[in-house]
């Protein structure tokens, strides 16, 4: 099993596809957004600092993110993993190159701004990692406001509003999108159109994972 790196604009479905890959193939899912939100929930000083950055839609510093990822990758001891949310800058990608062998594939989840903003507006999330969307009949929770998976209360992320989205999307265009060329030049890139239903997207991704 190849390791997977997801590159995507906000709300493209990295978390949803990572959960499916984890369920079907047993990957370890490393979501930097989830790790940062857990740090915030712990009430630590570091959590308070990153909350101010994340809530307005900005990127956390490369140094902190690299530290977090290095620790995580050491902890999983060579098991196959998915990176969801890292790298997000060219600097992060270059440092990652020094850590990883060549055994990974990069999947770019392609979604335009208008579709992404609609998803952000309707999104509710659970602390267990599952996301829902109130603007999509198929993606609504069975019971209003409650996670189908674990029964916990769904919440709206503090950065899931139009103002923060615009900054997040601009950060994606200005900092992250260069990684598409970067990995294409290394022959690592697979592009998946994610303006489709979850299962069709997952089938495409499964094929990429199986062929490599
Ligand atoms: P999605 O909508 O698919 O969950 P996202 O990009 O909106 O993706 P997360 O990946 O959950 O959200 O990340 C949330 C926030 O955490 C980012 O907006 C950013 O502030 C911070 N963050 C996460 N990963 C990184 C990273 N590699 N470098 C810098 N900041 C990061
Ligand atoms: Mg996510």
PDB file of C-alpha atoms and ligand atoms in Angstrom:
ATOM      1  CA  UNK A   1       0.000   0.000   0.000  1.00  0.00           C
ATOM      2  CA  UNK A   2       1.360   3.371  -1.041  1.00  0.00           C
ATOM      3  CA  UNK A   3       1.228   6.296   1.358  1.00  0.00           C
ATOM      4  CA  UNK A   4      -1.141   9.021   0.228  1.00  0.00           C
ATOM      5  CA  UNK A   5      -0.857  12.792   0.314  1.00  0.00           C
ATOM      6  CA  UNK A   6      -4.010  14.798  -0.305  1.00  0.00           C
ATOM      7  CA  UNK A   7      -3.794  18.278  -1.802  1.00  0.00           C
ATOM      8  CA  UNK A   8      -7.112  20.124  -1.929  1.00  0.00           C
ATOM      9  CA  UNK A   9      -8.934  23.401  -1.449  1.00  0.00           C
ATOM     10  CA  UNK A  10     -11.054  23.758   1.707  1.00  0.00           C
ATOM     11  CA  UNK A  11     -14.118  21.477   1.878  1.00  0.00           C
ATOM     12  CA  UNK A  12     -13.024  19.260  -1.018  1.00  0.00           C
ATOM     13  CA  UNK A  13     -13.574  16.116   1.064  1.00  0.00           C
ATOM     14  CA  UNK A  14     -10.110  15.120   2.257  1.00  0.00           C
ATOM     15  CA  UNK A  15     -11.474  14.012   5.600  1.00  0.00           C
ATOM     16  CA  UNK A  16     -14.396  12.059   4.116  1.00  0.00           C
ATOM     17  CA  UNK A  17     -12.198  10.207   1.632  1.00  0.00           C
ATOM     18  CA  UNK A  18      -9.520   9.604   4.281  1.00  0.00           C
ATOM     19  CA  UNK A  19     -12.114   7.992   6.561  1.00  0.00           C
ATOM     20  CA  UNK A  20     -13.218   5.680   3.734  1.00  0.00           C
ATOM     21  CA  UNK A  21      -9.630   4.736   2.910  1.00  0.00           C
ATOM     22  CA  UNK A  22      -8.964   4.060   6.571  1.00  0.00           C
ATOM     23  CA  UNK A  23     -12.068   1.833   6.825  1.00  0.00           C
ATOM     24  CA  UNK A  24     -11.417  -0.137   3.622  1.00  0.00           C
ATOM     25  CA  UNK A  25      -7.640  -0.397   3.570  1.00  0.00           C
ATOM     26  CA  UNK A  26      -6.523   0.225   7.159  1.00  0.00           C
ATOM     27  CA  UNK A  27      -4.534   3.384   6.585  1.00  0.00           C
ATOM     28  CA  UNK A  28      -3.430   5.582   9.455  1.00  0.00           C
ATOM     29  CA  UNK A  29      -5.155   8.936   8.923  1.00  0.00           C
ATOM     30  CA  UNK A  30      -3.066  11.979   9.828  1.00  0.00           C
ATOM     31  CA  UNK A  31      -5.230  15.105   9.621  1.00  0.00           C
ATOM     32  CA  UNK A  32      -3.362  18.240  10.612  1.00  0.00           C
ATOM     33  CA  UNK A  33      -6.657  20.148  10.973  1.00  0.00           C
ATOM     34  CA  UNK A  34      -7.977  17.496  13.397  1.00  0.00           C
ATOM     35  CA  UNK A  35      -4.697  17.496  15.331  1.00  0.00           C
ATOM     36  CA  UNK A  36      -4.804  21.283  15.675  1.00  0.00           C
ATOM     37  CA  UNK A  37      -8.471  21.222  16.717  1.00  0.00           C
ATOM     38  CA  UNK A  38      -7.654  18.579  19.362  1.00  0.00           C
ATOM     39  CA  UNK A  39      -4.890  20.868  20.644  1.00  0.00           C
ATOM     40  CA  UNK A  40      -7.426  23.719  20.864  1.00  0.00           C
ATOM     41  CA  UNK A  41      -9.956  21.487  22.658  1.00  0.00           C
ATOM     42  CA  UNK A  42      -7.305  20.537  25.237  1.00  0.00           C
ATOM     43  CA  UNK A  43      -7.201  24.181  26.326  1.00  0.00           C
ATOM     44  CA  UNK A  44      -3.387  24.352  26.140  1.00  0.00           C
ATOM     45  CA  UNK A  45      -1.482  27.602  25.611  1.00  0.00           C
ATOM     46  CA  UNK A  46      -0.437  26.387  22.167  1.00  0.00           C
ATOM     47  CA  UNK A  47      -4.092  25.583  21.418  1.00  0.00           C
ATOM     48  CA  UNK A  48      -5.154  29.131  22.292  1.00  0.00           C
ATOM     49  CA  UNK A  49      -2.452  30.532  20.025  1.00  0.00           C
ATOM     50  CA  UNK A  50      -3.392  28.416  17.019  1.00  0.00           C
ATOM     51  CA  UNK A  51      -7.123  29.017  17.524  1.00  0.00           C
ATOM     52  CA  UNK A  52      -6.647  32.728  16.759  1.00  0.00           C
ATOM     53  CA  UNK A  53      -4.882  31.846  13.517  1.00  0.00           C
ATOM     54  CA  UNK A  54      -7.189  29.052  12.350  1.00  0.00           C
ATOM     55  CA  UNK A  55     -10.469  30.805  13.116  1.00  0.00           C
ATOM     56  CA  UNK A  56      -9.712  33.660  10.730  1.00  0.00           C
ATOM     57  CA  UNK A  57      -8.581  31.218   8.049  1.00  0.00           C
ATOM     58  CA  UNK A  58      -4.824  31.699   8.113  1.00  0.00           C
ATOM     59  CA  UNK A  59      -2.107  29.079   8.002  1.00  0.00           C
ATOM     60  CA  UNK A  60      -0.245  28.015  11.118  1.00  0.00           C
ATOM     61  CA  UNK A  61       3.562  28.409  10.909  1.00  0.00           C
ATOM     62  CA  UNK A  62       5.602  25.916   8.912  1.00  0.00           C
ATOM     63  CA  UNK A  63       7.847  25.278  11.925  1.00  0.00           C
ATOM     64  CA  UNK A  64       4.978  24.168  14.137  1.00  0.00           C
ATOM     65  CA  UNK A  65       3.383  22.027  11.430  1.00  0.00           C
ATOM     66  CA  UNK A  66       6.680  20.349  10.548  1.00  0.00           C
ATOM     67  CA  UNK A  67       7.232  19.562  14.207  1.00  0.00           C
ATOM     68  CA  UNK A  68       3.762  18.014  14.519  1.00  0.00           C
ATOM     69  CA  UNK A  69       4.160  15.915  11.369  1.00  0.00           C
ATOM     70  CA  UNK A  70       7.640  14.731  12.265  1.00  0.00           C
ATOM     71  CA  UNK A  71       6.378  13.498  15.631  1.00  0.00           C
ATOM     72  CA  UNK A  72       3.389  11.751  14.079  1.00  0.00           C
ATOM     73  CA  UNK A  73       5.375  10.023  11.360  1.00  0.00           C
ATOM     74  CA  UNK A  74       7.906   8.776  13.889  1.00  0.00           C
ATOM     75  CA  UNK A  75       5.059   7.453  16.059  1.00  0.00           C
ATOM     76  CA  UNK A  76       3.422   5.305  13.375  1.00  0.00           C
ATOM     77  CA  UNK A  77       6.607   3.307  12.727  1.00  0.00           C
ATOM     78  CA  UNK A  78       6.350   2.685   8.999  1.00  0.00           C
ATOM     79  CA  UNK A  79       2.630   1.820   8.791  1.00  0.00           C
ATOM     80  CA  UNK A  80       0.871   3.100   5.608  1.00  0.00           C
ATOM     81  CA  UNK A  81      -0.545   6.560   6.152  1.00  0.00           C
ATOM     82  CA  UNK A  82      -2.624   9.337   4.619  1.00  0.00           C
ATOM     83  CA  UNK A  83      -1.503  12.932   5.009  1.00  0.00           C
ATOM     84  CA  UNK A  84      -4.625  15.115   5.081  1.00  0.00           C
ATOM     85  CA  UNK A  85      -3.679  18.781   5.319  1.00  0.00           C
ATOM     86  CA  UNK A  86       0.110  18.520   5.014  1.00  0.00           C
ATOM     87  CA  UNK A  87       2.045  19.784   3.110  1.00  0.00           C
ATOM     88  CA  UNK A  88       0.284  23.070   2.504  1.00  0.00           C
ATOM     89  CA  UNK A  89       3.300  25.155   1.480  1.00  0.00           C
ATOM     90  CA  UNK A  90       6.301  24.557  -0.765  1.00  0.00           C
ATOM     91  CA  UNK A  91       8.562  24.752   2.268  1.00  0.00           C
ATOM     92  CA  UNK A  92       6.534  22.014   4.024  1.00  0.00           C
ATOM     93  CA  UNK A  93       6.734  19.853   0.867  1.00  0.00           C
ATOM     94  CA  UNK A  94      10.513  20.217   0.671  1.00  0.00           C
ATOM     95  CA  UNK A  95      10.974  19.241   4.302  1.00  0.00           C
ATOM     96  CA  UNK A  96       8.647  16.267   3.766  1.00  0.00           C
ATOM     97  CA  UNK A  97      10.863  15.127   0.885  1.00  0.00           C
ATOM     98  CA  UNK A  98      13.714  14.817   3.341  1.00  0.00           C
ATOM     99  CA  UNK A  99      11.621  12.671   5.689  1.00  0.00           C
ATOM    100  CA  UNK A 100       9.812  10.353   3.238  1.00  0.00           C
ATOM    101  CA  UNK A 101      11.069   7.702   0.887  1.00  0.00           C
ATOM    102  CA  UNK A 102       9.651   7.683  -2.598  1.00  0.00           C
ATOM    103  CA  UNK A 103       6.704   5.421  -1.706  1.00  0.00           C
ATOM    104  CA  UNK A 104       3.797   7.855  -1.853  1.00  0.00           C
ATOM    105  CA  UNK A 105       1.232   9.123  -4.338  1.00  0.00           C
ATOM    106  CA  UNK A 106      -0.317  12.585  -4.345  1.00  0.00           C
ATOM    107  CA  UNK A 107      -4.027  12.982  -4.966  1.00  0.00           C
ATOM    108  CA  UNK A 108      -5.289  16.424  -5.873  1.00  0.00           C
ATOM    109  CA  UNK A 109      -8.998  16.818  -5.147  1.00  0.00           C
ATOM    110  CA  UNK A 110     -10.179  19.411  -7.635  1.00  0.00           C
ATOM    111  CA  UNK A 111     -13.120  21.670  -6.736  1.00  0.00           C
ATOM    112  CA  UNK A 112     -13.912  25.209  -7.804  1.00  0.00           C
ATOM    113  CA  UNK A 113     -14.495  28.082  -5.456  1.00  0.00           C
ATOM    114  CA  UNK A 114     -18.269  28.324  -5.883  1.00  0.00           C
ATOM    115  CA  UNK A 115     -18.766  24.630  -5.114  1.00  0.00           C
ATOM    116  CA  UNK A 116     -16.411  24.817  -2.147  1.00  0.00           C
ATOM    117  CA  UNK A 117     -18.248  27.779  -0.630  1.00  0.00           C
ATOM    118  CA  UNK A 118     -21.600  25.967  -0.869  1.00  0.00           C
ATOM    119  CA  UNK A 119     -20.134  23.031   1.005  1.00  0.00           C
ATOM    120  CA  UNK A 120     -18.684  25.258   3.723  1.00  0.00           C
ATOM    121  CA  UNK A 121     -22.025  26.960   4.259  1.00  0.00           C
ATOM    122  CA  UNK A 122     -23.862  23.673   4.827  1.00  0.00           C
ATOM    123  CA  UNK A 123     -21.162  21.743   6.656  1.00  0.00           C
ATOM    124  CA  UNK A 124     -21.525  20.383  10.175  1.00  0.00           C
ATOM    125  CA  UNK A 125     -18.827  18.236  11.740  1.00  0.00           C
ATOM    126  CA  UNK A 126     -18.466  15.781  14.580  1.00  0.00           C
ATOM    127  CA  UNK A 127     -15.426  15.509  16.846  1.00  0.00           C
ATOM    128  CA  UNK A 128     -15.152  11.868  15.682  1.00  0.00           C
ATOM    129  CA  UNK A 129     -14.100  13.208  12.274  1.00  0.00           C
ATOM    130  CA  UNK A 130     -17.300  12.669  10.273  1.00  0.00           C
ATOM    131  CA  UNK A 131     -18.725  15.583   8.242  1.00  0.00           C
ATOM    132  CA  UNK A 132     -22.306  16.253   7.139  1.00  0.00           C
ATOM    133  CA  UNK A 133     -23.881  18.693   4.732  1.00  0.00           C
ATOM    134  CA  UNK A 134     -27.270  20.255   5.257  1.00  0.00           C
ATOM    135  CA  UNK A 135     -27.428  21.439   1.637  1.00  0.00           C
ATOM    136  CA  UNK A 136     -27.237  17.890   0.318  1.00  0.00           C
ATOM    137  CA  UNK A 137     -30.059  15.411   1.014  1.00  0.00           C
ATOM    138  CA  UNK A 138     -27.667  12.449   0.950  1.00  0.00           C
ATOM    139  CA  UNK A 139     -25.241  14.025   3.381  1.00  0.00           C
ATOM    140  CA  UNK A 140     -27.654  15.137   6.085  1.00  0.00           C
ATOM    141  CA  UNK A 141     -27.499  13.384   9.463  1.00  0.00           C
ATOM    142  CA  UNK A 142     -30.362  10.936  10.143  1.00  0.00           C
ATOM    143  CA  UNK A 143     -31.281  12.820  13.311  1.00  0.00           C
ATOM    144  CA  UNK A 144     -30.970  16.604  13.124  1.00  0.00           C
ATOM    145  CA  UNK A 145     -27.785  17.826  14.805  1.00  0.00           C
ATOM    146  CA  UNK A 146     -26.573  14.353  15.882  1.00  0.00           C
ATOM    147  CA  UNK A 147     -23.739  12.239  14.418  1.00  0.00           C
ATOM    148  CA  UNK A 148     -24.966   8.986  12.774  1.00  0.00           C
ATOM    149  CA  UNK A 149     -21.682   7.332  13.760  1.00  0.00           C
ATOM    150  CA  UNK A 150     -21.247   8.106  17.418  1.00  0.00           C
ATOM    151  CA  UNK A 151     -24.342  10.016  18.610  1.00  0.00           C
ATOM    152  CA  UNK A 152     -22.427  13.140  19.586  1.00  0.00           C
ATOM    153  CA  UNK A 153     -23.696  16.636  18.911  1.00  0.00           C
ATOM    154  CA  UNK A 154     -22.683  18.121  15.536  1.00  0.00           C
ATOM    155  CA  UNK A 155     -20.994  21.501  15.467  1.00  0.00           C
ATOM    156  CA  UNK A 156     -20.205  24.198  12.937  1.00  0.00           C
ATOM    157  CA  UNK A 157     -16.441  24.732  12.797  1.00  0.00           C
ATOM    158  CA  UNK A 158     -15.429  28.257  13.864  1.00  0.00           C
ATOM    159  CA  UNK A 159     -13.620  28.685  10.521  1.00  0.00           C
ATOM    160  CA  UNK A 160     -16.590  27.467   8.437  1.00  0.00           C
ATOM    161  CA  UNK A 161     -18.000  30.889   7.611  1.00  0.00           C
ATOM    162  CA  UNK A 162     -17.768  32.940   4.427  1.00  0.00           C
ATOM    163  CA  UNK A 163     -15.154  35.432   5.729  1.00  0.00           C
ATOM    164  CA  UNK A 164     -12.720  32.739   6.897  1.00  0.00           C
ATOM    165  CA  UNK A 165     -13.443  30.633   3.818  1.00  0.00           C
ATOM    166  CA  UNK A 166     -12.326  33.445   1.500  1.00  0.00           C
ATOM    167  CA  UNK A 167      -9.013  33.701   3.368  1.00  0.00           C
ATOM    168  CA  UNK A 168      -8.615  29.898   3.432  1.00  0.00           C
ATOM    169  CA  UNK A 169      -9.295  29.692  -0.309  1.00  0.00           C
ATOM    170  CA  UNK A 170      -6.841  32.520  -1.044  1.00  0.00           C
ATOM    171  CA  UNK A 171      -4.250  30.763   1.087  1.00  0.00           C
ATOM    172  CA  UNK A 172      -4.862  27.636  -0.947  1.00  0.00           C
ATOM    173  CA  UNK A 173      -4.349  29.536  -4.231  1.00  0.00           C
ATOM    174  CA  UNK A 174      -1.307  31.461  -2.981  1.00  0.00           C
ATOM    175  CA  UNK A 175       0.509  28.802  -0.959  1.00  0.00           C
ATOM    176  CA  UNK A 176      -0.766  25.310  -1.657  1.00  0.00           C
ATOM    177  CA  UNK A 177      -1.636  25.204  -5.343  1.00  0.00           C
ATOM    178  CA  UNK A 178       2.058  25.348  -6.349  1.00  0.00           C
ATOM    179  CA  UNK A 179       2.286  21.822  -4.949  1.00  0.00           C
ATOM    180  CA  UNK A 180       0.217  20.547  -7.865  1.00  0.00           C
ATOM    181  CA  UNK A 181       3.083  21.443 -10.237  1.00  0.00           C
ATOM    182  CA  UNK A 182       5.688  20.377  -7.728  1.00  0.00           C
ATOM    183  CA  UNK A 183       4.319  16.825  -7.488  1.00  0.00           C
ATOM    184  CA  UNK A 184       3.407  16.664 -11.167  1.00  0.00           C
ATOM    185  CA  UNK A 185       7.059  17.287 -11.974  1.00  0.00           C
ATOM    186  CA  UNK A 186       7.957  14.365  -9.746  1.00  0.00           C
ATOM    187  CA  UNK A 187       5.395  12.165 -11.550  1.00  0.00           C
ATOM    188  CA  UNK A 188       3.450  11.710  -8.341  1.00  0.00           C
ATOM    189  CA  UNK A 189       0.251  13.573  -9.159  1.00  0.00           C
ATOM    190  CA  UNK A 190      -3.256  12.170  -9.669  1.00  0.00           C
ATOM    191  CA  UNK A 191      -6.135  14.581 -10.252  1.00  0.00           C
ATOM    192  CA  UNK A 192      -9.622  13.627  -9.085  1.00  0.00           C
ATOM    193  CA  UNK A 193     -12.696  15.739  -9.849  1.00  0.00           C
ATOM    194  CA  UNK A 194     -14.612  15.921  -6.580  1.00  0.00           C
ATOM    195  CA  UNK A 195     -17.730  17.653  -7.816  1.00  0.00           C
ATOM    196  CA  UNK A 196     -19.388  14.195  -7.811  1.00  0.00           C
ATOM    197  CA  UNK A 197     -20.839  11.813  -5.274  1.00  0.00           C
ATOM    198  CA  UNK A 198     -18.701  10.374  -2.508  1.00  0.00           C
ATOM    199  CA  UNK A 199     -18.732   6.771  -3.766  1.00  0.00           C
ATOM    200  CA  UNK A 200     -17.706   7.651  -7.319  1.00  0.00           C
ATOM    201  CA  UNK A 201     -14.830   9.700  -5.960  1.00  0.00           C
ATOM    202  CA  UNK A 202     -13.837   6.886  -3.632  1.00  0.00           C
ATOM    203  CA  UNK A 203     -13.862   4.384  -6.522  1.00  0.00           C
ATOM    204  CA  UNK A 204     -11.433   6.561  -8.465  1.00  0.00           C
ATOM    205  CA  UNK A 205      -9.185   6.970  -5.454  1.00  0.00           C
ATOM    206  CA  UNK A 206      -9.280   3.231  -4.708  1.00  0.00           C
ATOM    207  CA  UNK A 207      -8.126   2.552  -8.257  1.00  0.00           C
ATOM    208  CA  UNK A 208      -5.214   4.932  -7.830  1.00  0.00           C
ATOM    209  CA  UNK A 209      -4.265   3.287  -4.545  1.00  0.00           C
ATOM    210  CA  UNK A 210      -4.580  -0.248  -5.989  1.00  0.00           C
ATOM    211  CA  UNK A 211      -2.595   0.417  -9.166  1.00  0.00           C
ATOM    212  CA  UNK A 212       0.392   1.966  -7.487  1.00  0.00           C
TER     213      UNK A 212
HETATM  214  P1  LIG B   1     -11.266  20.548   4.992  1.00  0.00           P
HETATM  215  O1  LIG B   1     -12.330  21.537   4.684  1.00  0.00           O
HETATM  216  O2  LIG B   1     -11.140  19.468   3.953  1.00  0.00           O
HETATM  217  O3  LIG B   1     -11.378  20.008   6.396  1.00  0.00           O
HETATM  218  P2  LIG B   1      -9.534  22.688   5.426  1.00  0.00           P
HETATM  219  O4  LIG B   1      -8.348  23.092   4.628  1.00  0.00           O
HETATM  220  O5  LIG B   1     -10.637  23.620   5.418  1.00  0.00           O
HETATM  221  O6  LIG B   1      -9.910  21.296   4.886  1.00  0.00           O
HETATM  222  P3  LIG B   1      -8.245  21.582   7.763  1.00  0.00           P
HETATM  223  O7  LIG B   1      -7.350  20.752   6.924  1.00  0.00           O
HETATM  224  O8  LIG B   1      -9.083  20.910   8.753  1.00  0.00           O
HETATM  225  O9  LIG B   1      -9.244  22.476   6.936  1.00  0.00           O
HETATM  226  O10 LIG B   1      -7.313  22.695   8.450  1.00  0.00           O
HETATM  227  C1  LIG B   1      -7.886  23.707   9.253  1.00  0.00           C
HETATM  228  C2  LIG B   1      -6.889  24.810   9.510  1.00  0.00           C
HETATM  229  O11 LIG B   1      -5.745  24.285  10.197  1.00  0.00           O
HETATM  230  C3  LIG B   1      -6.305  25.498   8.268  1.00  0.00           C
HETATM  231  O12 LIG B   1      -7.149  26.493   7.735  1.00  0.00           O
HETATM  232  C4  LIG B   1      -4.999  26.058   8.851  1.00  0.00           C
HETATM  233  O13 LIG B   1      -5.248  27.203   9.628  1.00  0.00           O
HETATM  234  C5  LIG B   1      -4.545  24.969   9.804  1.00  0.00           C
HETATM  235  N1  LIG B   1      -3.647  24.005   9.158  1.00  0.00           N
HETATM  236  C6  LIG B   1      -3.896  22.680   8.927  1.00  0.00           C
HETATM  237  N2  LIG B   1      -2.853  22.106   8.302  1.00  0.00           N
HETATM  238  C7  LIG B   1      -1.925  23.068   8.121  1.00  0.00           C
HETATM  239  C8  LIG B   1      -0.638  23.115   7.511  1.00  0.00           C
HETATM  240  N3  LIG B   1      -0.081  22.044   6.963  1.00  0.00           N
HETATM  241  N4  LIG B   1       0.030  24.291   7.507  1.00  0.00           N
HETATM  242  C9  LIG B   1      -0.483  25.374   8.059  1.00  0.00           C
HETATM  243  N5  LIG B   1      -1.689  25.423   8.643  1.00  0.00           N
HETATM  244  C10 LIG B   1      -2.420  24.290   8.673  1.00  0.00           C
HETATM  245 MG1  LIG B   2     -10.558  18.233   7.022  1.00  0.00          MG
END
